[in-house]
PDB file of C-alpha atoms in Angstrom:
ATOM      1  CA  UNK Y1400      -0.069 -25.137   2.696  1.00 53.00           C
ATOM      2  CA  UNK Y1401      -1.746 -24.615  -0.870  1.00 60.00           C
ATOM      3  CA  UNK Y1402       0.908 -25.711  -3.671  1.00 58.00           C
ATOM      4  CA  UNK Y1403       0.344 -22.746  -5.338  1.00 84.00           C
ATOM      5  CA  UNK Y1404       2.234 -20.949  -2.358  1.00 95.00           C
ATOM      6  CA  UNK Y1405       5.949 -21.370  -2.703  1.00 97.00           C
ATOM      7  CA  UNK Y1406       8.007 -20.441   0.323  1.00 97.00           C
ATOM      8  CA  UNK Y1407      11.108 -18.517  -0.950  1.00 97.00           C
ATOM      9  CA  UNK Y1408      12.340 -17.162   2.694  1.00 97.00           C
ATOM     10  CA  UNK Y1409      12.215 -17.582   6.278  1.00 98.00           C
ATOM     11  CA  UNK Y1410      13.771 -15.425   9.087  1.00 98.00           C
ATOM     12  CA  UNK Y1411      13.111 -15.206  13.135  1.00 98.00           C
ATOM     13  CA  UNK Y1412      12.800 -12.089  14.241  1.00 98.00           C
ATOM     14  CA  UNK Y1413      11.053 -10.472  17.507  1.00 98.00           C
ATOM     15  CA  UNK Y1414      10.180 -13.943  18.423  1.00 98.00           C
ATOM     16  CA  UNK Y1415       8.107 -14.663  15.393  1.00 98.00           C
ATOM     17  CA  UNK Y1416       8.693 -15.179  11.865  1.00 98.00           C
ATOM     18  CA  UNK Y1417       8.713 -12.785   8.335  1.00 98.00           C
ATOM     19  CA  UNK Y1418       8.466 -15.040   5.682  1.00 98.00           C
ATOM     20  CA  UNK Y1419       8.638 -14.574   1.655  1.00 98.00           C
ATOM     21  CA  UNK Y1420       6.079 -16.573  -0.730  1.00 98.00           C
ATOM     22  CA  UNK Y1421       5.755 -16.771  -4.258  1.00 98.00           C
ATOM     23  CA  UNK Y1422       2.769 -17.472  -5.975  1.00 97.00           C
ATOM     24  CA  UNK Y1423       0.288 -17.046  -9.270  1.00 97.00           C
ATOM     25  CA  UNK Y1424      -1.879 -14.660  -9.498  1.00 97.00           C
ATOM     26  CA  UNK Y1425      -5.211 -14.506 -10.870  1.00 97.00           C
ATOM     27  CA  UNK Y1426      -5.906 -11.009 -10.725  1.00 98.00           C
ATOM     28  CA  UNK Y1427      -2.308 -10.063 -12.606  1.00 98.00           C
ATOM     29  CA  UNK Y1428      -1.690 -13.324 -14.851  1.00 97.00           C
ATOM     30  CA  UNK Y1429       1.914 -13.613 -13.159  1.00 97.00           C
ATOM     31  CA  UNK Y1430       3.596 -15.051 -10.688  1.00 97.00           C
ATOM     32  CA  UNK Y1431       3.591 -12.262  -7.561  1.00 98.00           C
ATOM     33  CA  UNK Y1432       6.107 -12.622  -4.563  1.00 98.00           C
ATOM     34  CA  UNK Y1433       4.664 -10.992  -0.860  1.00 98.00           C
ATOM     35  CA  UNK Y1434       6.226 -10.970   2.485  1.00 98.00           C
ATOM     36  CA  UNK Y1435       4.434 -11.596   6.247  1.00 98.00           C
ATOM     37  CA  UNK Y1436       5.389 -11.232   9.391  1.00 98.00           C
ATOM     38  CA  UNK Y1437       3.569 -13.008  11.669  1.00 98.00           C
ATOM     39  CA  UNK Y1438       4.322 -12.381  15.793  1.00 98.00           C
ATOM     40  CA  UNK Y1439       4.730 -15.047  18.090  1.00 98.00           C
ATOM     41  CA  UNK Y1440       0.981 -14.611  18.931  1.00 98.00           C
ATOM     42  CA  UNK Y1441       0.096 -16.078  16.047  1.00 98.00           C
ATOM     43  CA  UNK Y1442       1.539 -19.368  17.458  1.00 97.00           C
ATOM     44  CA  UNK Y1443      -1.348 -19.579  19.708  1.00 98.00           C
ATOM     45  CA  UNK Y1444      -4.002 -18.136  17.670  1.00 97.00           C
ATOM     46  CA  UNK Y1445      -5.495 -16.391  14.782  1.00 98.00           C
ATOM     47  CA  UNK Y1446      -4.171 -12.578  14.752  1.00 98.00           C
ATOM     48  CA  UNK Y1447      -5.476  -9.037  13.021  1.00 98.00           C
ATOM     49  CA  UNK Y1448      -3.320  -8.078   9.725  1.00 98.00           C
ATOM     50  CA  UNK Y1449      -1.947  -4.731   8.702  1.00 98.00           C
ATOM     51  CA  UNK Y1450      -1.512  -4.603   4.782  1.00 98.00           C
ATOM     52  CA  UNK Y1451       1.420  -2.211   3.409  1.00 98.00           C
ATOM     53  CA  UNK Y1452       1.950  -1.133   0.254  1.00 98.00           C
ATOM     54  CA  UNK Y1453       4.985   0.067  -0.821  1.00 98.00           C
ATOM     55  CA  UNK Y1454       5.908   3.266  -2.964  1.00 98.00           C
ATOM     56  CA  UNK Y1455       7.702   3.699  -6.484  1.00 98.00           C
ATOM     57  CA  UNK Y1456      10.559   1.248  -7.467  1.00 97.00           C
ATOM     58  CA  UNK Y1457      10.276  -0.360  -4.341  1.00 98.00           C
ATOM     59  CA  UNK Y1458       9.201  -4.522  -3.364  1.00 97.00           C
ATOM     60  CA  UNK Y1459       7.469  -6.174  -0.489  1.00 97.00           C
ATOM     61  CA  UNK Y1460      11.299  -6.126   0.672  1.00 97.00           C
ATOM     62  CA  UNK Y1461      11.842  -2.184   1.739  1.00 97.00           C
ATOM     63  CA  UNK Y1462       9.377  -2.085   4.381  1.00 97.00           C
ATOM     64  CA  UNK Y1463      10.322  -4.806   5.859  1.00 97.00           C
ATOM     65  CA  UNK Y1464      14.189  -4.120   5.877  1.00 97.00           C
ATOM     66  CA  UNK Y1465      13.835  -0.796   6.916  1.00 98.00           C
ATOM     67  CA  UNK Y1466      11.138   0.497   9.004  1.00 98.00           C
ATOM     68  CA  UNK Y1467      11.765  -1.565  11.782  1.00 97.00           C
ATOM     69  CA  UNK Y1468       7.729  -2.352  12.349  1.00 98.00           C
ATOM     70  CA  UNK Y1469       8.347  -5.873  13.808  1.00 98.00           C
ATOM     71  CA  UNK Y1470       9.328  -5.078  17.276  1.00 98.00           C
ATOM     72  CA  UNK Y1471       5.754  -3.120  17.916  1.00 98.00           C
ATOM     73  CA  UNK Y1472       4.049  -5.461  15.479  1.00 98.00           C
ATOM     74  CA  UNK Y1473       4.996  -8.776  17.898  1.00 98.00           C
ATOM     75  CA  UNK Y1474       4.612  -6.685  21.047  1.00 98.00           C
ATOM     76  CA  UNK Y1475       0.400  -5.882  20.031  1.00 98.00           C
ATOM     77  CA  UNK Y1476       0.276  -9.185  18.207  1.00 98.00           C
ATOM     78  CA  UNK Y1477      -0.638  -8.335  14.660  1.00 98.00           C
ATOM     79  CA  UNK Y1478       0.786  -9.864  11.459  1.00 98.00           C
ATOM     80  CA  UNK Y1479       2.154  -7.529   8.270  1.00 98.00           C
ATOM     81  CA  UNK Y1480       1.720  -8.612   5.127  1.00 98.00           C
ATOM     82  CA  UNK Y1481       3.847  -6.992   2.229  1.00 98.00           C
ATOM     83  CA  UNK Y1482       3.045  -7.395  -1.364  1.00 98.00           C
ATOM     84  CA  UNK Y1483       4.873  -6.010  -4.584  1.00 98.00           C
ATOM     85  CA  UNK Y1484       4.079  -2.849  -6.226  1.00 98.00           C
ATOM     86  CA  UNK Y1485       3.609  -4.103  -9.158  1.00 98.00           C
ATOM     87  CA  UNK Y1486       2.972  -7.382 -11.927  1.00 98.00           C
ATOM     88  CA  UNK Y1487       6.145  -8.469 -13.006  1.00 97.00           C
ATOM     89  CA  UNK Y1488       7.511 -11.173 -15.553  1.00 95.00           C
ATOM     90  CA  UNK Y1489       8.961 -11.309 -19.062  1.00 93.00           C
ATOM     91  CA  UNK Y1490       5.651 -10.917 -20.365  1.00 95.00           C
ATOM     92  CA  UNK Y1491       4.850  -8.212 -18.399  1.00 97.00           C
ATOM     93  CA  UNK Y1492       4.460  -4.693 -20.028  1.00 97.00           C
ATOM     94  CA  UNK Y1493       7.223  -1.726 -18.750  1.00 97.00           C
ATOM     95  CA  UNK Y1494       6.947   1.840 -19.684  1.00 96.00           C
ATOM     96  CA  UNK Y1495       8.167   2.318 -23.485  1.00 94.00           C
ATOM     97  CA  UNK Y1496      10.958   4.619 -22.252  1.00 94.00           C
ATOM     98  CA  UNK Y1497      12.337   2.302 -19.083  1.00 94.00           C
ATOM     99  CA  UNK Y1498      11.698   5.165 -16.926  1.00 97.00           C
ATOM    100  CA  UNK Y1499      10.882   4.457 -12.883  1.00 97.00           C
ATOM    101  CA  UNK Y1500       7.710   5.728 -12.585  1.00 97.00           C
ATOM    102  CA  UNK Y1501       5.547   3.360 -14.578  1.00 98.00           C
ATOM    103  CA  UNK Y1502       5.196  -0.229 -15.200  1.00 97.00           C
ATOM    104  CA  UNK Y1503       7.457  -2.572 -13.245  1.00 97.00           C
ATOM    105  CA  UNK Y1504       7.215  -1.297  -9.623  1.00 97.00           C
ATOM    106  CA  UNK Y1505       4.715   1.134 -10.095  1.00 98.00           C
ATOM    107  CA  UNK Y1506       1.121  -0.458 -10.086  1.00 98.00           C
ATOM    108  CA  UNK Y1507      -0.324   2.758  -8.888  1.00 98.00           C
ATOM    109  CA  UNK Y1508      -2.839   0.026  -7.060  1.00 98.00           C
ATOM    110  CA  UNK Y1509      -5.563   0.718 -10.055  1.00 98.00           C
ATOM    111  CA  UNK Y1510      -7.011  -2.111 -12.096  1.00 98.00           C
ATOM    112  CA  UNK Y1511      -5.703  -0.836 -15.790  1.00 98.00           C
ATOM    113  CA  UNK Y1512      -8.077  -0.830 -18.753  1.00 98.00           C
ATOM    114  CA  UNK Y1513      -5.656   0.325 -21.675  1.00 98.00           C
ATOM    115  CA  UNK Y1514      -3.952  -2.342 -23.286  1.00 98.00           C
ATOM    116  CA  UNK Y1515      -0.946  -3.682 -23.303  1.00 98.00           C
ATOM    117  CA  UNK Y1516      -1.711  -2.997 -19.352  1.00 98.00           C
ATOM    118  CA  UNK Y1517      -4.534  -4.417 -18.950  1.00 97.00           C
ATOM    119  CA  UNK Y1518      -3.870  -7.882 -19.519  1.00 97.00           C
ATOM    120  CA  UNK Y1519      -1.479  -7.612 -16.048  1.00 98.00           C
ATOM    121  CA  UNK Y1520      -1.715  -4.861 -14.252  1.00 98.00           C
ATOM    122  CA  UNK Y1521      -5.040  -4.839 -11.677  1.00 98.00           C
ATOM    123  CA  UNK Y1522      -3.016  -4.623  -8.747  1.00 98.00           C
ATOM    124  CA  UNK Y1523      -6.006  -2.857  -6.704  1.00 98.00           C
ATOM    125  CA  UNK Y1524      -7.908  -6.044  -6.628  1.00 98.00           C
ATOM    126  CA  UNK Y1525      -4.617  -8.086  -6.113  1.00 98.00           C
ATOM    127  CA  UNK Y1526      -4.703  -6.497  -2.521  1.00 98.00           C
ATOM    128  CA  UNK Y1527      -8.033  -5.818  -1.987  1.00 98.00           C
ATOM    129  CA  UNK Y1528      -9.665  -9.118  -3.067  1.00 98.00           C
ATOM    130  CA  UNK Y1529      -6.835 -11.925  -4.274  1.00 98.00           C
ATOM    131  CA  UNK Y1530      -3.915 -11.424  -1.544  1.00 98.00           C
ATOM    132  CA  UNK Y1531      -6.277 -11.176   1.512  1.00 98.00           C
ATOM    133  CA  UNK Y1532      -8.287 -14.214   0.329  1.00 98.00           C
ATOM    134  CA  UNK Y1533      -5.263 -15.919   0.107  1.00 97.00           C
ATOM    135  CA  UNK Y1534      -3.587 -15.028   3.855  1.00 98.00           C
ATOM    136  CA  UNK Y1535      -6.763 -15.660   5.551  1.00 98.00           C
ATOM    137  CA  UNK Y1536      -7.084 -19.070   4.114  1.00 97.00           C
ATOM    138  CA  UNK Y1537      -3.435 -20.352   4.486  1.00 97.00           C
ATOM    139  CA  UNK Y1538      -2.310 -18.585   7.848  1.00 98.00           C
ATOM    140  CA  UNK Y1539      -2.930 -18.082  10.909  1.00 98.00           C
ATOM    141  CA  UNK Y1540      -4.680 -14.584  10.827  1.00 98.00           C
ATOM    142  CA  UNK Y1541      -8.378 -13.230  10.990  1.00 98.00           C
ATOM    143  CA  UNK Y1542     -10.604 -11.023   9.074  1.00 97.00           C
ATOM    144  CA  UNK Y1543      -9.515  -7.930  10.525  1.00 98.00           C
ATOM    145  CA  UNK Y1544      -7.731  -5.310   8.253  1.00 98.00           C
ATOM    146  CA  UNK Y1545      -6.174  -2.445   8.460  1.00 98.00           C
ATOM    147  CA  UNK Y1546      -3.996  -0.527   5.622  1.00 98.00           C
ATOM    148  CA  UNK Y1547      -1.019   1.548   5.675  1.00 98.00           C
ATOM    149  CA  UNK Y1548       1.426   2.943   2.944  1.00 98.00           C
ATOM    150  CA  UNK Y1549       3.974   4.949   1.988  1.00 98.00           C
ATOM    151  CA  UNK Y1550       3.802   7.932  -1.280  1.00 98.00           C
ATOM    152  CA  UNK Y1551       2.765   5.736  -4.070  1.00 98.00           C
ATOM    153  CA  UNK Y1552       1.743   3.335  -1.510  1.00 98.00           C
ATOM    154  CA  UNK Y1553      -0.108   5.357   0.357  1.00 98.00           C
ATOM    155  CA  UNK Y1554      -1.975   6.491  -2.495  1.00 98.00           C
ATOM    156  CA  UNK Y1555      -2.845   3.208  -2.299  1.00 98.00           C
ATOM    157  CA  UNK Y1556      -3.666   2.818   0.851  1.00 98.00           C
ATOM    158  CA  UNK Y1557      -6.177   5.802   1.087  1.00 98.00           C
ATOM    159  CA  UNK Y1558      -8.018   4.758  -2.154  1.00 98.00           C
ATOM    160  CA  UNK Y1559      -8.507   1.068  -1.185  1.00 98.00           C
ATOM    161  CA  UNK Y1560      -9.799   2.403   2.617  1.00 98.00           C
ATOM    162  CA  UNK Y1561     -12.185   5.161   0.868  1.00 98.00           C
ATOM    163  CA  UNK Y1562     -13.601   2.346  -2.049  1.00 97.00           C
ATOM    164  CA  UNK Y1563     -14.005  -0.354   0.386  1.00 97.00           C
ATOM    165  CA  UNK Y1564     -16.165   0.394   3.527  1.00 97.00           C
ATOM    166  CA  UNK Y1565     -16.425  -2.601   5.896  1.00 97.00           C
ATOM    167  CA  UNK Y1566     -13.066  -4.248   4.426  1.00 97.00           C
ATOM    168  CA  UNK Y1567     -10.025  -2.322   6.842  1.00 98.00           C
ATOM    169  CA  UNK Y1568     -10.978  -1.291   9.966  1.00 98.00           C
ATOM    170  CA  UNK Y1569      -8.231   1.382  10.123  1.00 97.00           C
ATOM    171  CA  UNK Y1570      -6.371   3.363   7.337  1.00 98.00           C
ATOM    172  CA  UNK Y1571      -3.067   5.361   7.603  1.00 98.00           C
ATOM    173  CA  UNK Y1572      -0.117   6.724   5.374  1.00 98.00           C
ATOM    174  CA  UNK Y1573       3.513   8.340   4.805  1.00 98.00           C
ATOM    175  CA  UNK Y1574       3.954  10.494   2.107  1.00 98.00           C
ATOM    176  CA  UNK Y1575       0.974   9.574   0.204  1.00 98.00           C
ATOM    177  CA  UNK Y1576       0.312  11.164  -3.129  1.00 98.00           C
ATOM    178  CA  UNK Y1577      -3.075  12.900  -2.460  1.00 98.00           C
ATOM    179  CA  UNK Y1578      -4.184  14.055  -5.563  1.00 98.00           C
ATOM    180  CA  UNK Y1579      -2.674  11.743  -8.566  1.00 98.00           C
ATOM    181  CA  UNK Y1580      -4.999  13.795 -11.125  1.00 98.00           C
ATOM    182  CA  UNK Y1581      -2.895  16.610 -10.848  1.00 97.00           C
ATOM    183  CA  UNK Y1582       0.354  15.513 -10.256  1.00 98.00           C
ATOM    184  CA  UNK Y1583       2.971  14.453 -13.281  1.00 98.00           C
ATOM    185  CA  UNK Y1584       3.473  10.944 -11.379  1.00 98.00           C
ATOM    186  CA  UNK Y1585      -0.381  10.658 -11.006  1.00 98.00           C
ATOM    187  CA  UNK Y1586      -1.183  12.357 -14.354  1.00 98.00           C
ATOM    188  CA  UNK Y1587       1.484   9.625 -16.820  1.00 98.00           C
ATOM    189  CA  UNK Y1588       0.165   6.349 -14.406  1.00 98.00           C
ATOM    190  CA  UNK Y1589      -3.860   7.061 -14.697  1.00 98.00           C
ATOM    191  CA  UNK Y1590      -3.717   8.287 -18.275  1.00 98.00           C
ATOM    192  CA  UNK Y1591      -1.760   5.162 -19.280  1.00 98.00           C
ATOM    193  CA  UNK Y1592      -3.623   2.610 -17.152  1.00 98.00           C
ATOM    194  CA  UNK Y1593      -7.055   4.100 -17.561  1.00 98.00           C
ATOM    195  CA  UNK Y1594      -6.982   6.421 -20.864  1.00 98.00           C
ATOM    196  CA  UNK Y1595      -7.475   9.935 -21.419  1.00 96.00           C
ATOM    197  CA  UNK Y1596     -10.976   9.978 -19.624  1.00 95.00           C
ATOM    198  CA  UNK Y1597     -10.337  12.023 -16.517  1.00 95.00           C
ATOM    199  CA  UNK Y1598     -13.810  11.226 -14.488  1.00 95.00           C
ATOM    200  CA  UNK Y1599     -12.316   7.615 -14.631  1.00 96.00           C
ATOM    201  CA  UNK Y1600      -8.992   8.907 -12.828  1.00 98.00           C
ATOM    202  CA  UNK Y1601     -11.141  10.288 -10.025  1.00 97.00           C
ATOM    203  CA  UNK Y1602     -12.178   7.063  -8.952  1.00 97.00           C
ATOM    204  CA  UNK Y1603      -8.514   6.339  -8.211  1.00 98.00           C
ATOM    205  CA  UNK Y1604      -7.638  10.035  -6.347  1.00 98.00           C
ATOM    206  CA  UNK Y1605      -7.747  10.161  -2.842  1.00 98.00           C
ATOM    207  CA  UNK Y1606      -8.964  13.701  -2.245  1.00 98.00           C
ATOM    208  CA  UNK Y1607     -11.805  13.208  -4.648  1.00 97.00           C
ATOM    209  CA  UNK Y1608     -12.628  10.290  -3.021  1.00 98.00           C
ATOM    210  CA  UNK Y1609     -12.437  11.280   0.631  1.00 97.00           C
ATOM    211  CA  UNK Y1610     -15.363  13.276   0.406  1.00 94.00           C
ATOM    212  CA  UNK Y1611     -17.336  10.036  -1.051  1.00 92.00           C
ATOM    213  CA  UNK Y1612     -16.259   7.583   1.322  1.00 92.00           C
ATOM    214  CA  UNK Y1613     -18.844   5.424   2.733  1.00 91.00           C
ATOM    215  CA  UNK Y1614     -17.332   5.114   5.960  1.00 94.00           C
ATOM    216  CA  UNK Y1615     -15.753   7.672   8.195  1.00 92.00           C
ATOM    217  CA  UNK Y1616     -12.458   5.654   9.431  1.00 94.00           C
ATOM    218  CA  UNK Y1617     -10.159   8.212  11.344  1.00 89.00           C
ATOM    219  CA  UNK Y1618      -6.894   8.346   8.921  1.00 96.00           C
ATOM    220  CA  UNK Y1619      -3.754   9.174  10.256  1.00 98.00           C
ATOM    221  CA  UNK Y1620      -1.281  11.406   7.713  1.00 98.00           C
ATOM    222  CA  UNK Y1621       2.538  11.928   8.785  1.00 98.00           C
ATOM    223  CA  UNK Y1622       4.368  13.698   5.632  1.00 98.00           C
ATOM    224  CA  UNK Y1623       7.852  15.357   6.116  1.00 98.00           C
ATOM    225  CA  UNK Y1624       8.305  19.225   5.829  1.00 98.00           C
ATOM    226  CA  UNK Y1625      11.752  18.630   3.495  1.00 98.00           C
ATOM    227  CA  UNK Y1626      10.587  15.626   1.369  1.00 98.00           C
ATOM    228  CA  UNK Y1627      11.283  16.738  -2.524  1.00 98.00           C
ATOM    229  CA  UNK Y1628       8.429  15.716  -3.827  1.00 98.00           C
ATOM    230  CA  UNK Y1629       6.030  17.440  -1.324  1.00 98.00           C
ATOM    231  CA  UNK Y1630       4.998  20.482  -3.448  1.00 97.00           C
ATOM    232  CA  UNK Y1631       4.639  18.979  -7.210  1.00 98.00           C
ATOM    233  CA  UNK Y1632       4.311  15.638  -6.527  1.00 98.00           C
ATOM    234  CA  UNK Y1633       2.391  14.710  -2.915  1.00 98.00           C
ATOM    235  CA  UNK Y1634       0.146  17.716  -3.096  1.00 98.00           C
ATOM    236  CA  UNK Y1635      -0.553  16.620   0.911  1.00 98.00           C
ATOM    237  CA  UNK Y1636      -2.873  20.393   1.256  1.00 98.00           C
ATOM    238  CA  UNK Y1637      -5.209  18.731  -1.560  1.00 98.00           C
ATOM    239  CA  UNK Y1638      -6.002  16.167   1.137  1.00 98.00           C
ATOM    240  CA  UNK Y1639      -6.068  18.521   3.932  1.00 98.00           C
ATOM    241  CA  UNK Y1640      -8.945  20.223   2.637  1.00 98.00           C
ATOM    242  CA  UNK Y1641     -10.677  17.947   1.397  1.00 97.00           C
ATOM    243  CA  UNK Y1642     -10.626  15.953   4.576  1.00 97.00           C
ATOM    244  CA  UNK Y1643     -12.225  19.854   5.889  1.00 97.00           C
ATOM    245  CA  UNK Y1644     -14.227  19.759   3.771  1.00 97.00           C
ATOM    246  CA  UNK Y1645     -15.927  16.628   4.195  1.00 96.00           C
ATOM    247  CA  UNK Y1646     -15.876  16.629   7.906  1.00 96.00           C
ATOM    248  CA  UNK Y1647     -13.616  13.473   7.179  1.00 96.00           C
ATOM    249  CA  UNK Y1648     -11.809  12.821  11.035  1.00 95.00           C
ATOM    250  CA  UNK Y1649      -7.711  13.378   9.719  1.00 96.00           C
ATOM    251  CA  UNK Y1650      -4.977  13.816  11.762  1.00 98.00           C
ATOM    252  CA  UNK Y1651      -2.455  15.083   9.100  1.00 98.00           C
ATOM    253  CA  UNK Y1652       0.922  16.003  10.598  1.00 98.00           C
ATOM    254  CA  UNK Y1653       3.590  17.735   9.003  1.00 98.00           C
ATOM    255  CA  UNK Y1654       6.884  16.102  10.542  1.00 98.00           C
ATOM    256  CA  UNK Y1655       9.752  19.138  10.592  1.00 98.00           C
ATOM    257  CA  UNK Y1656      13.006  18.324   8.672  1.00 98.00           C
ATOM    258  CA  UNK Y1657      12.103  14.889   7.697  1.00 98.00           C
ATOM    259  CA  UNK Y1658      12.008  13.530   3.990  1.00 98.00           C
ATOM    260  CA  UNK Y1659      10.681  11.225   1.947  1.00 98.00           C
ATOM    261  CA  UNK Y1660      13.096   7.909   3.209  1.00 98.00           C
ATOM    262  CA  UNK Y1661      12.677   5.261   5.357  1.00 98.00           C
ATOM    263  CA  UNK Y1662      14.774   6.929   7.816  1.00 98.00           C
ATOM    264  CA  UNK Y1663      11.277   9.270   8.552  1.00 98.00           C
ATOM    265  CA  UNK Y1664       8.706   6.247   8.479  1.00 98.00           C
ATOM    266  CA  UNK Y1665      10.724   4.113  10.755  1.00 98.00           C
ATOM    267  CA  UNK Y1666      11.134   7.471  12.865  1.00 98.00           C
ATOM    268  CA  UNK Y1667       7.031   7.284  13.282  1.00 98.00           C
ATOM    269  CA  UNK Y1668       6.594   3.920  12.270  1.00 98.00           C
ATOM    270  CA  UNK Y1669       5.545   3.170  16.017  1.00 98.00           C
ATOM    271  CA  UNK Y1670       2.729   5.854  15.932  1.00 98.00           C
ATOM    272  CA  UNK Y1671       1.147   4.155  12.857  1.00 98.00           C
ATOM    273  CA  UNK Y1672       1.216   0.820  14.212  1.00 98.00           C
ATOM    274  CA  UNK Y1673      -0.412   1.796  17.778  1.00 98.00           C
ATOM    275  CA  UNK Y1674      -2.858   3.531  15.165  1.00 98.00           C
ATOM    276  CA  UNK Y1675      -3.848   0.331  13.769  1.00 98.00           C
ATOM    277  CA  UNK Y1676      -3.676  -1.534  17.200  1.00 98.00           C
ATOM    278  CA  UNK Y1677      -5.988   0.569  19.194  1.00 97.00           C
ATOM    279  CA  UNK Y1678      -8.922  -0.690  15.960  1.00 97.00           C
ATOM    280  CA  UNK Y1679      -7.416  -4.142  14.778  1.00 97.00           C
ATOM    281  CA  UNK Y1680      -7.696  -5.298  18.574  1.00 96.00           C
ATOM    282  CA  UNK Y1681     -10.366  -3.601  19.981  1.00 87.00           C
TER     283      UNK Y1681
END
């Protein structure tokens, strides 16, 4: 195992084995801390990977704790690898105000160009380029991706999917803000990170770039009808039609009386993962 990688927890679970690491990071200039679970298949052989990215305030901890993915995860054999949301460190740049939305543990998954962000926060090529380069060279896993998130997250999983053809081969989300150009979460993140340009926020908006993407994977959308944040913040009908629009294959469900918690992705956590099975082991 590389030095750089330090192993900060270990538990058995399903038969294989979720595991914490520490390590530095290039990309943000800090030390970053990701979880993987890795199914007893990988014992035996190199297995597919399913990258999650978390939503506001969260860590690579939530999804893990919560959603109960390992069961299905070690049943199709495919590892799940968790990073943070965000840079973090003393020398790491907050928001001004200490609010939740911005700064530590909300990356937004863009590569900032505004200083003082810039000099940390590039979380997009973290897990698009540094993280995966890193798990396919110290564990047992192959070159097949898929990506998955939840609201902030799954902002972040829809952008890297649509900017990247050829890197996942399947894409899916909970609760993933759709239109960040036009929402106040979006709108404070992207005009921090990236400045007060607004053609360079729509390289970071999903339903701008769905109609753009290069490759035509079939994305899979499960947003609750009582979440809170649904109408101002989620904007999910932005993504709708611009998945009509472009002819982009969606399956976008509305989920009745579920909300924005973990209790609703580990309610369809199952779906998501068969999702990324049925491509990641084809």
């Amino acid at each position: 195992m590389d030095a750089n990688l330090e192993l900060i927890a270990s538990n058995k679970s399903f038969g294989g084995w979720h595991k914490r690491y520490r390590h530095r990071s290039t990309a943000n200039g800090c030390d970053m801390v990701f979880a993987i679970y890795l199914p007893p298949a990988a014992e035996t052989g190199p297995v597919p990977v399913l990258y999650w990215l978390s939503g506001l305030t969260c860590t690579d901890e939530n999804f893990m704790q919560k959603a109960g993915a390992q069961r299905v995860a070690a049943e199709l054999g495919i590892a799940i690898v968790a990073p943070d949301t965000s840079p973090r460190g003393e020398d790491v740049p907050d928001d001004p105000e200490g609010a939740y939305d911005f700064g530590l543990g909300a990356g937004f998954y863009v590569n900032a160009t505004q200083a003082p962000y810039n000099r940390h926060y590039h979380m997009y090529d973290y897990v698009t380029k540094e993280l995966p380069a890193l798990v396919e060279a110290h564990f047992p896993v192959t070159d097949r991706r898929a990506i998955s998130g939840h609201s902030m997250g799954g902002h972040g999983a829809l952008i890297c999917a649509f900017r990247n053809p050829g890197r996942y081969v399947s894409v899916s989300a909970f609760s993933p803000i759709c239109a960040p150009m036009d929402c106040p979460w979006g709108q404070k993140a992207l005009g921090r990170y990236l400045g007060d340009n607004r053609e360079a926020w729509a390289q970071w908006d999903a339903s701008r770039l769905i109609g753009e993407a290069g490759e035509r994977l079939p994305l899979l959308v499960d947003q609750g009808s009582e979440d809170g944040f649904l109408e101002e913040q989620l904007l999910t009908h932005r993504l709708v039609d611009a998945a009509k629009a472009a002819d982009h294959p969606a399956t976008i469900r509305m989920q009745a009386g579920y909300d924005h918690s973990y209790y609703f992705i580990a309610s369809f956590i199952e779906d998501h993962l068969r999702h990324h099975g049925a491509a990641l082991l084809d």
